[in-house]
PDB file of C-alpha atoms in Angstrom:
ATOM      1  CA  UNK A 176      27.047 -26.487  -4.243  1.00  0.00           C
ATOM      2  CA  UNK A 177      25.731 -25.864  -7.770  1.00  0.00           C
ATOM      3  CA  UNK A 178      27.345 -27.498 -10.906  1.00  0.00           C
ATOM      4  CA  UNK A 179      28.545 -23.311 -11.833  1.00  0.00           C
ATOM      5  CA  UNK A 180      30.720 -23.835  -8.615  1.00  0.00           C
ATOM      6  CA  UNK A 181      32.106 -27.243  -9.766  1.00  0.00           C
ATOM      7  CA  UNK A 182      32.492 -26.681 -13.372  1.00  0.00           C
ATOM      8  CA  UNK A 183      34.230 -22.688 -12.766  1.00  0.00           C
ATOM      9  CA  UNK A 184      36.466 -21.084 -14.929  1.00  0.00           C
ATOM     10  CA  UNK A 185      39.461 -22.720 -13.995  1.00  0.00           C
ATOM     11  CA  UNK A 186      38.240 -26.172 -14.199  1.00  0.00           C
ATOM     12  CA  UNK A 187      36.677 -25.531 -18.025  1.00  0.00           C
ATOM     13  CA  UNK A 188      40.180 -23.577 -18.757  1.00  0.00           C
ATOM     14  CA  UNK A 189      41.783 -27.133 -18.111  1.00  0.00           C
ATOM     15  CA  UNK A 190      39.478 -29.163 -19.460  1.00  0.00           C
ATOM     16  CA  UNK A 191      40.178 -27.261 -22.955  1.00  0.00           C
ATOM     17  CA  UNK A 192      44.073 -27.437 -22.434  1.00  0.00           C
ATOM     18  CA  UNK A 193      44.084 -31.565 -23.497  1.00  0.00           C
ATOM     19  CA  UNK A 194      45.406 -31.665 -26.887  1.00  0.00           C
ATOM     20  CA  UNK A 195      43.266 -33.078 -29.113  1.00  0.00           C
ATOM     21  CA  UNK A 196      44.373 -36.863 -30.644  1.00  0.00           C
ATOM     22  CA  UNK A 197      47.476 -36.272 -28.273  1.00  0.00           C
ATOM     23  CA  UNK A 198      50.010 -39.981 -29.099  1.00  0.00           C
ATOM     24  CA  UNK A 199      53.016 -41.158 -28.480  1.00  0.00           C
ATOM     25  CA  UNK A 200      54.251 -42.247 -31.857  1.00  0.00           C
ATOM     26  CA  UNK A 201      56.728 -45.318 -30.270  1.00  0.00           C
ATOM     27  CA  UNK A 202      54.688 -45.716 -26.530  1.00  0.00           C
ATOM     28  CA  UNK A 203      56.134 -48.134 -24.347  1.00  0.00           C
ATOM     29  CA  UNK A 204      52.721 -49.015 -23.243  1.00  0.00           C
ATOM     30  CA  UNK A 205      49.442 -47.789 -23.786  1.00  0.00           C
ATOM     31  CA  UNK A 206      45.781 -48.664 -22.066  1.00  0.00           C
ATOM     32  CA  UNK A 207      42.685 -47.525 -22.159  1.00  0.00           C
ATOM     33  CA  UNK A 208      39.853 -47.116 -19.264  1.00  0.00           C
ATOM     34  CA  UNK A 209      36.199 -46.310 -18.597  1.00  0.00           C
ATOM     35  CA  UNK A 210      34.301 -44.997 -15.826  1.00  0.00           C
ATOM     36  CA  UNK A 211      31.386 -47.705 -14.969  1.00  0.00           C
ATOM     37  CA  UNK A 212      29.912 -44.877 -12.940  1.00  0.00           C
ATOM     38  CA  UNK A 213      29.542 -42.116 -15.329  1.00  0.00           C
ATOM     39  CA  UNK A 214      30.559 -43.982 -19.038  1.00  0.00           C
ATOM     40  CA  UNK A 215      34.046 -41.471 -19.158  1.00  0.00           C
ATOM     41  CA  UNK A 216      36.873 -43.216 -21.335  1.00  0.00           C
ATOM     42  CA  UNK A 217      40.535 -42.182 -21.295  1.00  0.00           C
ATOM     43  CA  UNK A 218      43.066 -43.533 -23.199  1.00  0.00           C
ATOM     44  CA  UNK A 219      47.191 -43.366 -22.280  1.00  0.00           C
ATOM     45  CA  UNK A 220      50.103 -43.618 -24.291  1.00  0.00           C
ATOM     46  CA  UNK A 221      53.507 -44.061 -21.443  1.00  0.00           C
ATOM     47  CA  UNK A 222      56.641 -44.225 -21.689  1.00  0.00           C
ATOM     48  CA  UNK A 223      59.309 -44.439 -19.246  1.00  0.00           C
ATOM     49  CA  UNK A 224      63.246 -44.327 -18.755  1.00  0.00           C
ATOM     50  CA  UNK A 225      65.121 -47.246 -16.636  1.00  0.00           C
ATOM     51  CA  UNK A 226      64.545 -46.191 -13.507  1.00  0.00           C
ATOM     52  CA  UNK A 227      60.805 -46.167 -14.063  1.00  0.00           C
ATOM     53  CA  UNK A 228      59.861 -42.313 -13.854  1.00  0.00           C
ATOM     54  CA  UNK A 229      58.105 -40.855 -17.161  1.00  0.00           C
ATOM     55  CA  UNK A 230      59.952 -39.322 -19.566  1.00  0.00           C
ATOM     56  CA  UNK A 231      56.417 -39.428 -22.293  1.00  0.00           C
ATOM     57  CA  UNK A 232      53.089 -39.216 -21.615  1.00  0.00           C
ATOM     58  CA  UNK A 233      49.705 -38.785 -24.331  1.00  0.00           C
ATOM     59  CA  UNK A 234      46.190 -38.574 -22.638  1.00  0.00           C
ATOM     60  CA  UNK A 235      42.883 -38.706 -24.502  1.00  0.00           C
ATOM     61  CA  UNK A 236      39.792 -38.060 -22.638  1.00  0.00           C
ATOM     62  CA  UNK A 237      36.105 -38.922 -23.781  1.00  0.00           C
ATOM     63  CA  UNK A 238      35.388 -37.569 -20.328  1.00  0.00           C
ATOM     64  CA  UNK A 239      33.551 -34.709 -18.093  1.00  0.00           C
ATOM     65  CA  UNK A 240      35.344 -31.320 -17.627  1.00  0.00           C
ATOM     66  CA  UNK A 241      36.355 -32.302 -14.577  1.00  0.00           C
ATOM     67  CA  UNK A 242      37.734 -35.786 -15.892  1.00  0.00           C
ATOM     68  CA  UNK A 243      39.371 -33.883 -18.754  1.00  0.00           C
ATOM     69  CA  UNK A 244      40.556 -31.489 -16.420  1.00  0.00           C
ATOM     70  CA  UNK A 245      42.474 -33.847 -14.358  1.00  0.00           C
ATOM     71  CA  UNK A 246      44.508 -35.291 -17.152  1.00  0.00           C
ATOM     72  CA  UNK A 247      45.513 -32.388 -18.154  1.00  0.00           C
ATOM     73  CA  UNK A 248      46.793 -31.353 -15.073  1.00  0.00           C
ATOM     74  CA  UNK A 249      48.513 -34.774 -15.067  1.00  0.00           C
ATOM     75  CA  UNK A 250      49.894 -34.343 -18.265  1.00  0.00           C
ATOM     76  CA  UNK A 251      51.711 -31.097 -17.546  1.00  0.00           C
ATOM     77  CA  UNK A 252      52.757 -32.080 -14.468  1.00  0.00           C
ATOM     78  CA  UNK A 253      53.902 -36.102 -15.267  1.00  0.00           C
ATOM     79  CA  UNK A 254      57.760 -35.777 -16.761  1.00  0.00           C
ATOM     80  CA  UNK A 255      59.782 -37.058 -14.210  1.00  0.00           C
ATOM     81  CA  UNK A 256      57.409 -38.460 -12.059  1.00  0.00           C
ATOM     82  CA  UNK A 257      58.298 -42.293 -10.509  1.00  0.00           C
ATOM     83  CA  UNK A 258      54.942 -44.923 -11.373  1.00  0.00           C
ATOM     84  CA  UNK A 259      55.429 -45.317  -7.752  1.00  0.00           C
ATOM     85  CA  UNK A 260      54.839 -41.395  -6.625  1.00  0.00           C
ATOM     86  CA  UNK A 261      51.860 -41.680  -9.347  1.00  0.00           C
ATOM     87  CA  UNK A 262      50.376 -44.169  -7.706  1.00  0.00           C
ATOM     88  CA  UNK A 263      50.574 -43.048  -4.086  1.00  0.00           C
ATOM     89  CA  UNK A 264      48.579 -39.395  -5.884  1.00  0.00           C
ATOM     90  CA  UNK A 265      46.157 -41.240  -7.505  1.00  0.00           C
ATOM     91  CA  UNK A 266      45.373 -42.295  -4.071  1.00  0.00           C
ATOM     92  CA  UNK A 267      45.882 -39.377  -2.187  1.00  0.00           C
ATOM     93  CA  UNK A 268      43.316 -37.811  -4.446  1.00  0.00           C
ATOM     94  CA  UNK A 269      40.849 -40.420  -4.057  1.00  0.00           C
ATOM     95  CA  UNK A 270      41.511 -40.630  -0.301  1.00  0.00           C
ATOM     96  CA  UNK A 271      40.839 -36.634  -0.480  1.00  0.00           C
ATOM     97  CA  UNK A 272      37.803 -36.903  -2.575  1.00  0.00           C
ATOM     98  CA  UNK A 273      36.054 -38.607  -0.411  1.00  0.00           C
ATOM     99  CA  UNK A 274      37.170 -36.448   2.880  1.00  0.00           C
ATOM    100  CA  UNK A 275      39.813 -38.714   4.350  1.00  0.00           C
ATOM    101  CA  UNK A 276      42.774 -36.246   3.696  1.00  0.00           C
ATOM    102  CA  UNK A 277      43.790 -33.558   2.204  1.00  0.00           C
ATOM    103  CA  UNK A 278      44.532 -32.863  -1.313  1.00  0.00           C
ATOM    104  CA  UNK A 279      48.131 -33.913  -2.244  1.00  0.00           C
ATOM    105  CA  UNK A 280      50.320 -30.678  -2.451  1.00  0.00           C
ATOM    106  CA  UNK A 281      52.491 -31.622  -5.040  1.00  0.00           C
ATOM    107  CA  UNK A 282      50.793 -29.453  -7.779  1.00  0.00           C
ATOM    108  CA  UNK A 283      48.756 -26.657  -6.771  1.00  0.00           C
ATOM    109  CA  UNK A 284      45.963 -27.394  -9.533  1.00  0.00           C
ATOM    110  CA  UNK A 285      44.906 -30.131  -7.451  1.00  0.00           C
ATOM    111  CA  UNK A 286      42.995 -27.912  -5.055  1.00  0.00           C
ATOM    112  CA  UNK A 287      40.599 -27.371  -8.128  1.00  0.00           C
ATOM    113  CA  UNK A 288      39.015 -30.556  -7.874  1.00  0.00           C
ATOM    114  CA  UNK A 289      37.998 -30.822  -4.583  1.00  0.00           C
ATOM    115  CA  UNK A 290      35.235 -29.079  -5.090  1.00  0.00           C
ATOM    116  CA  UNK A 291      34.191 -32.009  -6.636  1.00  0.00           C
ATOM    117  CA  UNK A 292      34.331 -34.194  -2.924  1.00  0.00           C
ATOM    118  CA  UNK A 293      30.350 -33.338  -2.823  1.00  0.00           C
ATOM    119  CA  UNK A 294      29.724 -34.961  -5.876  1.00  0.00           C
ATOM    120  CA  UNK A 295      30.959 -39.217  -5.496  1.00  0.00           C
ATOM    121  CA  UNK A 296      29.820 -39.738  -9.055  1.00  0.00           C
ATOM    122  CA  UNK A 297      32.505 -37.359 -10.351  1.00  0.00           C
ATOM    123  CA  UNK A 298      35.144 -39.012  -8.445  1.00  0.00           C
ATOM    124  CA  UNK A 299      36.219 -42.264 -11.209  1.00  0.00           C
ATOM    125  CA  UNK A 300      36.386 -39.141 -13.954  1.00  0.00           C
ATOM    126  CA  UNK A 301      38.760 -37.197 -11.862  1.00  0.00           C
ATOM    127  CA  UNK A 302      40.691 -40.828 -11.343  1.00  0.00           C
ATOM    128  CA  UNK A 303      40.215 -42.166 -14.725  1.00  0.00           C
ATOM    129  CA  UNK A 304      44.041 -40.210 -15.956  1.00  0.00           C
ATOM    130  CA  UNK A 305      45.939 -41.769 -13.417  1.00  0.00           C
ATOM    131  CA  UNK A 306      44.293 -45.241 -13.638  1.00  0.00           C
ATOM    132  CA  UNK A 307      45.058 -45.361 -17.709  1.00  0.00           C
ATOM    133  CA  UNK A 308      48.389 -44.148 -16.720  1.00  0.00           C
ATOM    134  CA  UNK A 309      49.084 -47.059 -13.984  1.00  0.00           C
ATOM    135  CA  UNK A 310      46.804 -49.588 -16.500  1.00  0.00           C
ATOM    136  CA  UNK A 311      49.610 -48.397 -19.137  1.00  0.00           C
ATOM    137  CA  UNK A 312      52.534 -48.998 -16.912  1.00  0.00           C
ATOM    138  CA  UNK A 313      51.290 -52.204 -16.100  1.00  0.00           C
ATOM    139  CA  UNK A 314      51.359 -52.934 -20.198  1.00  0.00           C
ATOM    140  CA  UNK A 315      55.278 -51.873 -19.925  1.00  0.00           C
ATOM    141  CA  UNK A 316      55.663 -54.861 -17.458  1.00  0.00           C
ATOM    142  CA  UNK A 317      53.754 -57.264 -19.227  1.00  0.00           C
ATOM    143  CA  UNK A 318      55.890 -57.117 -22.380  1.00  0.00           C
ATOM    144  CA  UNK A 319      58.908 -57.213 -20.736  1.00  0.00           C
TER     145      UNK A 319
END
Protein backbone atom coordinates (compact mmCIF):
# COMPACT_ATOMS: atom_id res chain seq x y z
CA UNK A 1 0.00 0.00 0.00
CA UNK A 2 1.50 3.42 -0.79
CA UNK A 3 1.52 6.33 1.78
CA UNK A 4 -1.36 8.18 -1.07
CA UNK A 5 -3.58 5.18 0.12
CA UNK A 6 -2.89 5.78 3.86
CA UNK A 7 -2.80 9.45 4.00
CA UNK A 8 -6.33 9.83 1.41
CA UNK A 9 -8.60 12.49 1.43
CA UNK A 10 -10.55 11.58 4.25
CA UNK A 11 -7.79 10.97 6.59
CA UNK A 12 -6.03 14.66 5.69
CA UNK A 13 -9.83 16.13 5.90
CA UNK A 14 -9.60 14.98 9.67
CA UNK A 15 -6.39 15.64 10.38
CA UNK A 16 -7.24 19.50 9.52
CA UNK A 17 -10.58 19.37 11.60
CA UNK A 18 -8.38 19.60 15.24
CA UNK A 19 -8.81 23.03 16.40
CA UNK A 20 -5.87 24.69 16.77
CA UNK A 21 -4.69 25.55 20.73
CA UNK A 22 -8.08 23.69 21.54
CA UNK A 23 -8.28 24.04 26.09
CA UNK A 24 -10.40 23.53 28.55
CA UNK A 25 -10.27 26.74 30.50
CA UNK A 26 -11.20 24.86 34.20
CA UNK A 27 -9.99 20.91 33.07
CA UNK A 28 -10.47 18.47 35.61
CA UNK A 29 -7.34 16.85 34.49
CA UNK A 30 -5.03 17.27 31.84
CA UNK A 31 -1.82 15.02 30.52
CA UNK A 32 0.29 15.01 27.98
CA UNK A 33 1.95 11.96 25.85
CA UNK A 34 4.55 11.08 23.22
CA UNK A 35 5.00 8.43 20.82
CA UNK A 36 8.64 6.75 21.54
CA UNK A 37 8.14 5.17 18.14
CA UNK A 38 7.57 8.00 15.88
CA UNK A 39 8.32 11.36 18.41
CA UNK A 40 4.15 12.34 18.07
CA UNK A 41 3.00 14.42 21.25
CA UNK A 42 -0.63 14.98 22.23
CA UNK A 43 -1.77 16.85 24.89
CA UNK A 44 -5.55 16.43 26.75
CA UNK A 45 -7.52 18.65 28.68
CA UNK A 46 -10.76 16.15 30.46
CA UNK A 47 -13.31 16.70 32.23
CA UNK A 48 -15.95 14.56 33.49
CA UNK A 49 -19.46 14.53 35.35
CA UNK A 50 -20.05 12.09 38.55
CA UNK A 51 -20.67 9.19 36.99
CA UNK A 52 -17.39 9.33 35.13
CA UNK A 53 -18.49 9.79 31.34
CA UNK A 54 -17.06 13.11 29.58
CA UNK A 55 -18.92 15.95 29.49
CA UNK A 56 -15.33 18.21 28.10
CA UNK A 57 -12.72 17.23 26.14
CA UNK A 58 -9.52 19.60 24.36
CA UNK A 59 -6.95 17.61 22.19
CA UNK A 60 -3.70 19.05 20.83
CA UNK A 61 -1.73 17.02 18.49
CA UNK A 62 2.05 17.57 17.48
CA UNK A 63 1.34 14.39 15.56
CA UNK A 64 1.09 12.58 11.93
CA UNK A 65 -2.17 12.99 9.90
CA UNK A 66 -3.14 9.93 10.90
CA UNK A 67 -2.38 10.67 14.72
CA UNK A 68 -4.15 14.01 14.27
CA UNK A 69 -6.77 12.34 12.56
CA UNK A 70 -7.66 10.07 15.31
CA UNK A 71 -8.15 12.73 17.90
CA UNK A 72 -10.23 14.39 16.06
CA UNK A 73 -12.41 11.72 15.47
CA UNK A 74 -12.22 11.23 19.26
CA UNK A 75 -13.00 14.58 19.97
CA UNK A 76 -16.26 14.71 18.05
CA UNK A 77 -17.27 11.63 19.06
CA UNK A 78 -16.14 11.74 23.17
CA UNK A 79 -19.30 13.68 25.03
CA UNK A 80 -20.90 11.16 26.86
CA UNK A 81 -18.61 8.53 26.59
CA UNK A 82 -17.81 6.36 30.14
CA UNK A 83 -13.50 6.33 30.77
CA UNK A 84 -14.42 2.77 30.93
CA UNK A 85 -16.04 2.38 27.16
CA UNK A 86 -12.83 4.66 26.20
CA UNK A 87 -10.67 2.41 27.37
CA UNK A 88 -12.08 -0.88 26.10
CA UNK A 89 -11.81 1.38 22.17
CA UNK A 90 -8.53 2.34 22.70
CA UNK A 91 -8.01 -1.30 22.80
CA UNK A 92 -10.22 -2.51 20.35
CA UNK A 93 -8.36 -0.28 17.97
CA UNK A 94 -5.06 -1.44 18.89
CA UNK A 95 -6.25 -5.07 18.98
CA UNK A 96 -7.58 -4.18 15.25
CA UNK A 97 -4.45 -2.52 14.17
CA UNK A 98 -2.55 -5.15 14.48
CA UNK A 99 -5.18 -7.81 12.83
CA UNK A 100 -6.62 -9.40 15.94
CA UNK A 101 -10.22 -7.96 15.42
CA UNK A 102 -12.10 -5.87 13.82
CA UNK A 103 -12.39 -2.23 14.01
CA UNK A 104 -14.78 -1.14 16.85
CA UNK A 105 -18.17 -0.06 15.23
CA UNK A 106 -19.07 2.51 17.45
CA UNK A 107 -18.15 5.42 15.05
CA UNK A 108 -17.96 4.77 11.51
CA UNK A 109 -14.69 7.01 11.03
CA UNK A 110 -12.86 4.33 12.59
CA UNK A 111 -12.76 2.23 9.44
CA UNK A 112 -10.39 5.07 8.11
CA UNK A 113 -7.54 4.03 9.99
CA UNK A 114 -7.18 0.66 9.32
CA UNK A 115 -5.57 1.20 6.48
CA UNK A 116 -2.96 2.02 8.63
CA UNK A 117 -2.73 -2.02 10.13
CA UNK A 118 0.23 -2.38 7.36
CA UNK A 119 2.14 0.21 8.78
CA UNK A 120 3.07 -0.86 12.99
CA UNK A 121 4.98 2.38 13.27
CA UNK A 122 1.78 4.40 12.76
CA UNK A 123 -0.03 2.50 15.29
CA UNK A 124 1.16 4.67 18.93
CA UNK A 125 0.03 7.98 16.67
CA UNK A 126 -3.34 6.58 15.98
CA UNK A 127 -3.33 5.57 20.00
CA UNK A 128 -1.63 8.55 21.29
CA UNK A 129 -5.60 10.55 21.72
CA UNK A 130 -6.95 7.97 23.72
CA UNK A 131 -3.82 7.32 25.87
CA UNK A 132 -3.64 11.35 26.83
CA UNK A 133 -7.26 10.98 27.38
CA UNK A 134 -6.97 7.82 29.90
CA UNK A 135 -3.31 9.53 31.18
CA UNK A 136 -5.78 12.63 31.91
CA UNK A 137 -8.41 10.66 33.65
CA UNK A 138 -5.95 9.11 35.66
CA UNK A 139 -4.87 12.96 36.79
CA UNK A 140 -8.78 13.33 37.85
CA UNK A 141 -8.13 10.38 40.31
CA UNK A 142 -5.00 11.42 41.59
CA UNK A 143 -6.29 14.76 42.92
CA UNK A 144 -9.13 13.46 44.35
Amino acid sequence: MSDSALYNRDILRLATALVPNDRLEHPDGSAEVRSPVCGSRMQADVSTDARGHICGLALRANACALGQASAAILRQNADGLSLSLLNELRDGIAHALKREGDMPDIWPELDLLSAASDYPSRHAAILLPYDAVLAAAQNIKEKS
